[in-house]
Amino acid sequence: MSENKPSRKHRISKSKVSSIIITTLLIIGCAAIFFPLYMTIIIALKSPSEMTNDIAGALALPQTFSLDNFAEAMRVTDFWHSLGNSILITGASIALSVIIHSMAGYAIGRNMNRKKGFKLIYFYIVSGMFVPFAILMMPLVKQTAILGLDNMLGVILLYTVFFMPMNVMLYSGYMKNVPQAMEEAASIDGASTWRTYWTIIFPMMKPMHATVAILTALGTWNDVMTPLVIMSGSENTTLPLAQLNFQTQFGTNFNLAFASYLLALLPILILYIFCQKQIIGGVANGAVKG
């Protein structure tokens, strides 16, 4: 008994140290996220006359809370037009990704361990995650211009291709958790593979659909480079492009710039807050190894 006591105390002390370290890291992480967000909100609510170069003045609360900066930022950046374009591009990219990538993930996930060809296809698709956009940028600009896709339709198709490696990896991994008994029963009843997929498999993949939808939405909503190089010279702009133009035009007016950034951040932030459980659950299920 006496020999066990020191080891028990040692385990308790180690757990306390681990708890202190984890708590400290969490506090530092929260502070690192909260401080820039606090600065953005405070500066967006201040008038230009309240802006100072010292830290105390920058951290101070505004004398009067006003939404004039938000109204002016919406007017200058044509907010509603840019918001509509971003919603259209993001929504269409999500729909195409869920439909196309889920079918590809289902076919690969069910046959990867049976046929070598599907495993090669899987590695070929997933390898696209390691190709940087900078290498593809100039060829894509030329090809989309030749095909007449240097517009929002071209951007939507490119997003569908860009997110295919990650989404197929998630869907094929998730299929390892879906039992084949229901598919076999449907096959015995005379259902085709196509009908089995849409009536049984597709509804069962709802957690992964939510994960793919949110991850695709985050990527498309915040992307600047693809719309910039593909739709250059076009009147249609997305919210990130509007922020870029806004920053170059009003680079010294931080009040308007920060108000504009918050307006662009709010829609996707609200969506993420409501769907974060589905994201975590879907990624965890899709990462299970077979």
mmCIF file of C-alpha atoms in Angstrom:
data_model
loop_
_atom_site.group_PDB
_atom_site.id
_atom_site.type_symbol
_atom_site.label_atom_id
_atom_site.label_comp_id
_atom_site.label_asym_id
_atom_site.label_seq_id
_atom_site.Cartn_x
_atom_site.Cartn_y
_atom_site.Cartn_z
ATOM 1 C CA MET A 1 0.000 0.000 0.000
ATOM 2 C CA SER A 2 2.789 2.383 0.909
ATOM 3 C CA GLU A 3 4.468 1.765 -2.447
ATOM 4 C CA ASN A 4 1.316 2.738 -4.319
ATOM 5 C CA LYS A 5 0.828 6.060 -2.547
ATOM 6 C CA PRO A 6 3.762 7.930 -4.163
ATOM 7 C CA SER A 7 2.792 6.760 -7.621
ATOM 8 C CA ARG A 8 -0.804 7.830 -6.969
ATOM 9 C CA LYS A 9 0.326 11.262 -5.825
ATOM 10 C CA HIS A 10 2.586 11.431 -8.826
ATOM 11 C CA ARG A 11 -0.335 10.710 -11.162
ATOM 12 C CA ILE A 12 -2.476 13.352 -9.455
ATOM 13 C CA SER A 13 0.272 15.954 -9.709
ATOM 14 C CA LYS A 14 0.805 15.128 -13.391
ATOM 15 C CA SER A 15 -2.912 15.513 -14.102
ATOM 16 C CA LYS A 16 -2.936 18.882 -12.299
ATOM 17 C CA VAL A 17 0.037 20.088 -14.339
ATOM 18 C CA SER A 18 -1.614 18.942 -17.560
ATOM 19 C CA SER A 19 -4.841 20.698 -16.578
ATOM 20 C CA ILE A 20 -2.978 23.936 -15.832
ATOM 21 C CA ILE A 21 -1.126 23.793 -19.150
ATOM 22 C CA ILE A 22 -4.306 23.105 -21.126
ATOM 23 C CA THR A 23 -6.187 25.889 -19.328
ATOM 24 C CA THR A 24 -3.344 28.346 -19.967
ATOM 25 C CA LEU A 25 -3.212 27.463 -23.656
ATOM 26 C CA LEU A 26 -6.988 27.851 -23.956
ATOM 27 C CA ILE A 27 -6.847 31.285 -22.317
ATOM 28 C CA ILE A 28 -4.051 32.381 -24.652
ATOM 29 C CA GLY A 29 -5.971 31.044 -27.655
ATOM 30 C CA CYS A 30 -9.170 32.831 -26.629
ATOM 31 C CA ALA A 31 -7.278 36.074 -26.083
ATOM 32 C CA ALA A 32 -5.587 35.773 -29.480
ATOM 33 C CA ILE A 33 -9.011 35.458 -31.114
ATOM 34 C CA PHE A 34 -10.883 37.955 -28.943
ATOM 35 C CA PHE A 35 -8.386 40.831 -29.157
ATOM 36 C CA PRO A 36 -8.474 41.356 -32.966
ATOM 37 C CA LEU A 37 -12.259 40.925 -32.964
ATOM 38 C CA TYR A 38 -12.609 43.477 -30.168
ATOM 39 C CA MET A 39 -10.391 45.935 -32.042
ATOM 40 C CA THR A 40 -12.388 45.472 -35.238
ATOM 41 C CA ILE A 41 -15.740 46.093 -33.539
ATOM 42 C CA ILE A 42 -14.528 49.075 -31.521
ATOM 43 C CA ILE A 43 -12.875 50.803 -34.499
ATOM 44 C CA ALA A 44 -15.918 50.156 -36.699
ATOM 45 C CA LEU A 45 -18.147 51.900 -34.140
ATOM 46 C CA LYS A 46 -15.860 54.924 -33.730
ATOM 47 C CA SER A 47 -15.867 58.113 -35.758
ATOM 48 C CA PRO A 48 -12.662 59.108 -37.625
ATOM 49 C CA SER A 49 -12.095 61.956 -35.125
ATOM 50 C CA GLU A 50 -11.784 59.428 -32.294
ATOM 51 C CA MET A 51 -8.964 57.498 -33.964
ATOM 52 C CA THR A 52 -5.567 57.926 -32.278
ATOM 53 C CA ASN A 53 -2.158 56.362 -32.800
ATOM 54 C CA ASP A 54 -1.614 55.351 -29.159
ATOM 55 C CA ILE A 55 -2.683 51.942 -27.859
ATOM 56 C CA ALA A 56 -4.853 53.319 -25.039
ATOM 57 C CA GLY A 57 -6.856 55.409 -27.465
ATOM 58 C CA ALA A 58 -7.287 52.504 -29.886
ATOM 59 C CA LEU A 59 -8.533 50.189 -27.108
ATOM 60 C CA ALA A 60 -10.883 52.781 -25.598
ATOM 61 C CA LEU A 61 -14.599 52.460 -26.139
ATOM 62 C CA PRO A 62 -16.209 54.934 -28.559
ATOM 63 C CA GLN A 63 -17.708 58.058 -27.035
ATOM 64 C CA THR A 64 -20.967 57.457 -28.863
ATOM 65 C CA PHE A 65 -21.978 54.168 -30.465
ATOM 66 C CA SER A 66 -22.991 54.824 -34.066
ATOM 67 C CA LEU A 67 -23.758 52.623 -37.079
ATOM 68 C CA ASP A 68 -22.948 55.355 -39.594
ATOM 69 C CA ASN A 69 -19.759 53.577 -40.670
ATOM 70 C CA PHE A 70 -21.732 50.440 -41.540
ATOM 71 C CA ALA A 71 -24.270 52.382 -43.588
ATOM 72 C CA GLU A 72 -21.514 54.229 -45.462
ATOM 73 C CA ALA A 73 -19.547 51.020 -46.067
ATOM 74 C CA MET A 74 -22.657 49.349 -47.505
ATOM 75 C CA ARG A 75 -23.205 52.279 -49.847
ATOM 76 C CA VAL A 76 -19.630 52.578 -51.046
ATOM 77 C CA THR A 77 -19.041 48.856 -51.649
ATOM 78 C CA ASP A 78 -22.477 48.142 -53.203
ATOM 79 C CA PHE A 79 -22.940 45.628 -50.405
ATOM 80 C CA TRP A 80 -26.249 44.047 -51.434
ATOM 81 C CA HIS A 81 -25.112 43.368 -55.004
ATOM 82 C CA SER A 82 -21.860 41.790 -53.810
ATOM 83 C CA LEU A 83 -23.720 39.840 -51.119
ATOM 84 C CA GLY A 84 -26.122 38.429 -53.711
ATOM 85 C CA ASN A 85 -23.244 37.308 -55.928
ATOM 86 C CA SER A 86 -21.470 35.643 -53.004
ATOM 87 C CA ILE A 87 -24.647 33.842 -51.936
ATOM 88 C CA LEU A 88 -25.277 32.655 -55.504
ATOM 89 C CA ILE A 89 -21.725 31.377 -56.018
ATOM 90 C CA THR A 90 -21.526 29.780 -52.572
ATOM 91 C CA GLY A 91 -24.975 28.162 -52.773
ATOM 92 C CA ALA A 92 -24.416 26.728 -56.253
ATOM 93 C CA SER A 93 -20.963 25.438 -55.297
ATOM 94 C CA ILE A 94 -22.404 23.724 -52.227
ATOM 95 C CA ALA A 95 -25.227 22.076 -54.203
ATOM 96 C CA LEU A 96 -22.910 20.764 -56.916
ATOM 97 C CA SER A 97 -20.339 19.607 -54.375
ATOM 98 C CA VAL A 98 -22.849 17.676 -52.258
ATOM 99 C CA ILE A 99 -24.399 15.943 -55.284
ATOM 100 C CA ILE A 100 -21.294 15.170 -57.357
ATOM 101 C CA HIS A 101 -18.782 14.534 -54.604
ATOM 102 C CA SER A 102 -21.126 12.315 -52.592
ATOM 103 C CA MET A 103 -21.694 10.078 -55.619
ATOM 104 C CA ALA A 104 -17.965 9.867 -56.263
ATOM 105 C CA GLY A 105 -17.258 9.202 -52.586
ATOM 106 C CA TYR A 106 -19.906 6.470 -52.493
ATOM 107 C CA ALA A 107 -18.528 4.686 -55.556
ATOM 108 C CA ILE A 108 -14.933 4.907 -54.334
ATOM 109 C CA GLY A 109 -15.712 4.060 -50.709
ATOM 110 C CA ARG A 110 -17.648 0.922 -51.622
ATOM 111 C CA ASN A 111 -15.150 -0.383 -54.185
ATOM 112 C CA MET A 112 -11.760 0.903 -53.025
ATOM 113 C CA ASN A 113 -10.896 -2.269 -51.106
ATOM 114 C CA ARG A 114 -12.307 -4.564 -53.783
ATOM 115 C CA LYS A 115 -10.840 -3.206 -56.990
ATOM 116 C CA LYS A 116 -7.403 -1.688 -57.434
ATOM 117 C CA GLY A 117 -8.666 0.726 -60.058
ATOM 118 C CA PHE A 118 -10.829 2.574 -57.545
ATOM 119 C CA LYS A 119 -7.927 2.925 -55.136
ATOM 120 C CA LEU A 120 -5.840 4.516 -57.892
ATOM 121 C CA ILE A 121 -8.717 6.855 -58.731
ATOM 122 C CA TYR A 122 -9.000 7.774 -55.047
ATOM 123 C CA PHE A 123 -5.288 8.630 -54.753
ATOM 124 C CA TYR A 124 -5.426 10.558 -58.030
ATOM 125 C CA ILE A 125 -8.336 12.713 -56.841
ATOM 126 C CA VAL A 126 -6.954 13.270 -53.340
ATOM 127 C CA SER A 127 -3.556 14.250 -54.760
ATOM 128 C CA GLY A 128 -5.238 17.407 -56.031
ATOM 129 C CA MET A 129 -5.112 18.726 -52.466
ATOM 130 C CA PHE A 130 -1.338 19.137 -52.813
ATOM 131 C CA VAL A 131 -1.402 21.216 -56.009
ATOM 132 C CA PRO A 132 -1.168 24.941 -55.152
ATOM 133 C CA PHE A 133 -3.512 27.333 -56.899
ATOM 134 C CA ALA A 134 -0.598 29.505 -58.051
ATOM 135 C CA ILE A 135 0.509 26.748 -60.449
ATOM 136 C CA LEU A 136 -2.970 26.428 -61.957
ATOM 137 C CA MET A 137 -3.827 30.114 -62.021
ATOM 138 C CA MET A 138 -2.516 31.197 -65.444
ATOM 139 C CA PRO A 139 -3.677 28.071 -67.371
ATOM 140 C CA LEU A 140 -7.130 28.392 -65.797
ATOM 141 C CA VAL A 141 -7.405 32.056 -66.721
ATOM 142 C CA LYS A 142 -6.578 31.206 -70.348
ATOM 143 C CA GLN A 143 -8.878 28.186 -70.526
ATOM 144 C CA THR A 144 -11.873 29.896 -68.934
ATOM 145 C CA ALA A 145 -11.470 32.845 -71.303
ATOM 146 C CA ILE A 146 -11.378 30.531 -74.365
ATOM 147 C CA LEU A 147 -14.437 28.575 -73.160
ATOM 148 C CA GLY A 148 -16.381 31.705 -72.248
ATOM 149 C CA LEU A 149 -16.384 30.753 -68.564
ATOM 150 C CA ASP A 150 -14.644 33.864 -67.245
ATOM 151 C CA ASN A 151 -17.751 34.674 -65.216
ATOM 152 C CA MET A 152 -19.645 33.454 -62.163
ATOM 153 C CA LEU A 153 -20.514 30.140 -63.833
ATOM 154 C CA GLY A 154 -16.817 29.454 -64.390
ATOM 155 C CA VAL A 155 -16.033 30.321 -60.773
ATOM 156 C CA ILE A 156 -18.750 27.923 -59.553
ATOM 157 C CA LEU A 157 -17.398 25.083 -61.711
ATOM 158 C CA LEU A 158 -13.855 25.746 -60.519
ATOM 159 C CA TYR A 159 -14.916 25.664 -56.876
ATOM 160 C CA THR A 160 -16.658 22.342 -57.508
ATOM 161 C CA VAL A 161 -13.378 20.960 -58.857
ATOM 162 C CA PHE A 162 -11.147 22.574 -56.227
ATOM 163 C CA PHE A 163 -13.089 21.093 -53.287
ATOM 164 C CA MET A 164 -13.463 17.661 -54.858
ATOM 165 C CA PRO A 165 -10.286 16.126 -53.319
ATOM 166 C CA MET A 166 -11.178 17.033 -49.754
ATOM 167 C CA ASN A 167 -14.883 16.219 -50.095
ATOM 168 C CA VAL A 168 -14.310 12.865 -51.807
ATOM 169 C CA MET A 169 -11.879 11.924 -49.046
ATOM 170 C CA LEU A 170 -14.508 12.781 -46.418
ATOM 171 C CA TYR A 171 -17.354 10.990 -48.189
ATOM 172 C CA SER A 172 -15.353 7.844 -48.940
ATOM 173 C CA GLY A 173 -14.160 7.722 -45.328
ATOM 174 C CA TYR A 174 -17.720 8.168 -44.077
ATOM 175 C CA MET A 175 -18.940 5.277 -46.229
ATOM 176 C CA LYS A 176 -16.827 2.906 -44.131
ATOM 177 C CA ASN A 177 -19.214 3.620 -41.238
ATOM 178 C CA VAL A 178 -22.344 2.886 -43.288
ATOM 179 C CA PRO A 179 -23.301 -0.834 -43.146
ATOM 180 C CA GLN A 180 -23.987 -2.615 -46.418
ATOM 181 C CA ALA A 181 -26.890 -4.670 -45.050
ATOM 182 C CA MET A 182 -29.509 -2.148 -46.163
ATOM 183 C CA GLU A 183 -28.040 -1.971 -49.649
ATOM 184 C CA GLU A 184 -28.055 -5.756 -49.910
ATOM 185 C CA ALA A 185 -31.678 -5.877 -48.757
ATOM 186 C CA ALA A 186 -32.653 -3.266 -51.345
ATOM 187 C CA SER A 187 -30.812 -5.222 -54.021
ATOM 188 C CA ILE A 188 -32.737 -8.375 -53.105
ATOM 189 C CA ASP A 189 -35.982 -6.389 -53.436
ATOM 190 C CA GLY A 190 -34.980 -5.475 -56.975
ATOM 191 C CA ALA A 191 -33.777 -1.901 -56.436
ATOM 192 C CA SER A 192 -31.092 -0.642 -58.789
ATOM 193 C CA THR A 193 -27.830 0.859 -57.561
ATOM 194 C CA TRP A 194 -29.029 4.325 -58.579
ATOM 195 C CA ARG A 195 -32.305 3.989 -56.653
ATOM 196 C CA THR A 196 -30.544 2.467 -53.653
ATOM 197 C CA TYR A 197 -28.157 5.397 -53.511
ATOM 198 C CA TRP A 198 -30.801 8.134 -53.634
ATOM 199 C CA THR A 199 -33.357 6.477 -51.351
ATOM 200 C CA ILE A 200 -31.054 4.869 -48.754
ATOM 201 C CA ILE A 201 -27.428 6.030 -48.898
ATOM 202 C CA PHE A 202 -27.862 9.730 -49.674
ATOM 203 C CA PRO A 203 -30.225 10.388 -46.714
ATOM 204 C CA MET A 204 -27.921 8.405 -44.401
ATOM 205 C CA MET A 205 -25.038 10.755 -45.236
ATOM 206 C CA LYS A 206 -26.745 13.849 -43.805
ATOM 207 C CA PRO A 207 -24.009 14.519 -41.189
ATOM 208 C CA MET A 208 -21.356 14.447 -43.903
ATOM 209 C CA HIS A 209 -23.523 16.581 -46.196
ATOM 210 C CA ALA A 210 -23.602 19.235 -43.467
ATOM 211 C CA THR A 211 -19.838 19.033 -43.001
ATOM 212 C CA VAL A 212 -19.114 19.290 -46.721
ATOM 213 C CA ALA A 213 -21.598 22.140 -47.093
ATOM 214 C CA ILE A 214 -20.036 24.218 -44.309
ATOM 215 C CA LEU A 215 -16.423 23.578 -45.301
ATOM 216 C CA THR A 216 -17.218 24.385 -48.932
ATOM 217 C CA ALA A 217 -19.115 27.498 -47.880
ATOM 218 C CA LEU A 218 -16.221 28.736 -45.735
ATOM 219 C CA GLY A 219 -13.761 28.235 -48.577
ATOM 220 C CA THR A 220 -15.840 29.822 -51.326
ATOM 221 C CA TRP A 221 -17.172 32.688 -49.229
ATOM 222 C CA ASN A 222 -13.738 33.870 -48.090
ATOM 223 C CA ASP A 223 -11.828 33.238 -51.317
ATOM 224 C CA VAL A 224 -10.420 36.280 -53.093
ATOM 225 C CA MET A 225 -7.957 34.910 -55.638
ATOM 226 C CA THR A 226 -10.275 32.789 -57.817
ATOM 227 C CA PRO A 227 -12.921 35.483 -58.497
ATOM 228 C CA LEU A 228 -10.165 38.065 -58.854
ATOM 229 C CA VAL A 229 -8.287 36.290 -61.652
ATOM 230 C CA ILE A 230 -11.307 34.699 -63.368
ATOM 231 C CA MET A 231 -13.776 37.608 -63.277
ATOM 232 C CA SER A 232 -11.248 40.415 -63.661
ATOM 233 C CA GLY A 233 -12.824 43.308 -65.535
ATOM 234 C CA SER A 234 -16.333 42.064 -64.813
ATOM 235 C CA GLU A 235 -18.970 44.191 -63.117
ATOM 236 C CA ASN A 236 -19.884 41.271 -60.865
ATOM 237 C CA THR A 237 -17.928 41.207 -57.629
ATOM 238 C CA THR A 238 -18.110 38.994 -54.561
ATOM 239 C CA LEU A 239 -17.876 40.285 -51.004
ATOM 240 C CA PRO A 240 -14.138 39.518 -50.657
ATOM 241 C CA LEU A 241 -13.501 41.373 -53.913
ATOM 242 C CA ALA A 242 -15.550 44.293 -52.643
ATOM 243 C CA GLN A 243 -13.432 44.359 -49.493
ATOM 244 C CA LEU A 244 -10.260 44.331 -51.581
ATOM 245 C CA ASN A 245 -11.405 47.233 -53.724
ATOM 246 C CA PHE A 246 -12.633 49.028 -50.636
ATOM 247 C CA GLN A 247 -9.290 48.667 -48.931
ATOM 248 C CA THR A 248 -7.326 50.020 -51.871
ATOM 249 C CA GLN A 249 -9.704 52.942 -52.260
ATOM 250 C CA PHE A 250 -10.061 53.797 -48.576
ATOM 251 C CA GLY A 251 -6.897 52.354 -47.131
ATOM 252 C CA THR A 252 -6.508 55.137 -44.555
ATOM 253 C CA ASN A 253 -10.104 55.105 -43.337
ATOM 254 C CA PHE A 254 -9.954 52.210 -40.903
ATOM 255 C CA ASN A 255 -13.421 52.944 -39.519
ATOM 256 C CA LEU A 256 -15.139 52.250 -42.840
ATOM 257 C CA ALA A 257 -12.793 49.387 -43.699
ATOM 258 C CA PHE A 258 -13.391 47.534 -40.423
ATOM 259 C CA ALA A 259 -17.147 48.087 -40.658
ATOM 260 C CA SER A 260 -17.058 46.573 -44.133
ATOM 261 C CA TYR A 261 -15.066 43.572 -42.905
ATOM 262 C CA LEU A 262 -17.617 42.899 -40.165
ATOM 263 C CA LEU A 263 -20.481 43.043 -42.658
ATOM 264 C CA ALA A 264 -18.755 40.426 -44.811
ATOM 265 C CA LEU A 265 -17.951 38.264 -41.780
ATOM 266 C CA LEU A 266 -21.386 38.095 -40.168
ATOM 267 C CA PRO A 267 -23.309 35.824 -42.612
ATOM 268 C CA ILE A 268 -20.764 32.999 -42.711
ATOM 269 C CA LEU A 269 -20.043 33.360 -38.977
ATOM 270 C CA ILE A 270 -23.724 32.903 -38.128
ATOM 271 C CA LEU A 271 -23.905 29.866 -40.415
ATOM 272 C CA TYR A 272 -20.845 28.328 -38.786
ATOM 273 C CA ILE A 273 -22.160 28.887 -35.247
ATOM 274 C CA PHE A 274 -25.390 27.029 -36.007
ATOM 275 C CA CYS A 275 -23.658 24.136 -37.820
ATOM 276 C CA GLN A 276 -20.433 23.632 -35.867
ATOM 277 C CA LYS A 277 -21.654 20.383 -34.252
ATOM 278 C CA GLN A 278 -22.319 18.861 -37.667
ATOM 279 C CA ILE A 279 -18.872 19.912 -38.862
ATOM 280 C CA ILE A 280 -17.050 18.297 -35.945
ATOM 281 C CA GLY A 281 -19.156 15.135 -36.047
ATOM 282 C CA GLY A 282 -18.883 14.731 -39.797
ATOM 283 C CA VAL A 283 -15.121 15.225 -39.899
ATOM 284 C CA ALA A 284 -14.645 12.769 -37.014
ATOM 285 C CA ASN A 285 -16.745 10.128 -38.758
ATOM 286 C CA GLY A 286 -15.089 10.719 -42.097
ATOM 287 C CA ALA A 287 -11.633 10.325 -40.588
ATOM 288 C CA VAL A 288 -12.247 6.792 -39.273
ATOM 289 C CA LYS A 289 -9.912 4.313 -40.881
ATOM 290 C CA GLY A 290 -11.228 1.077 -42.255
#
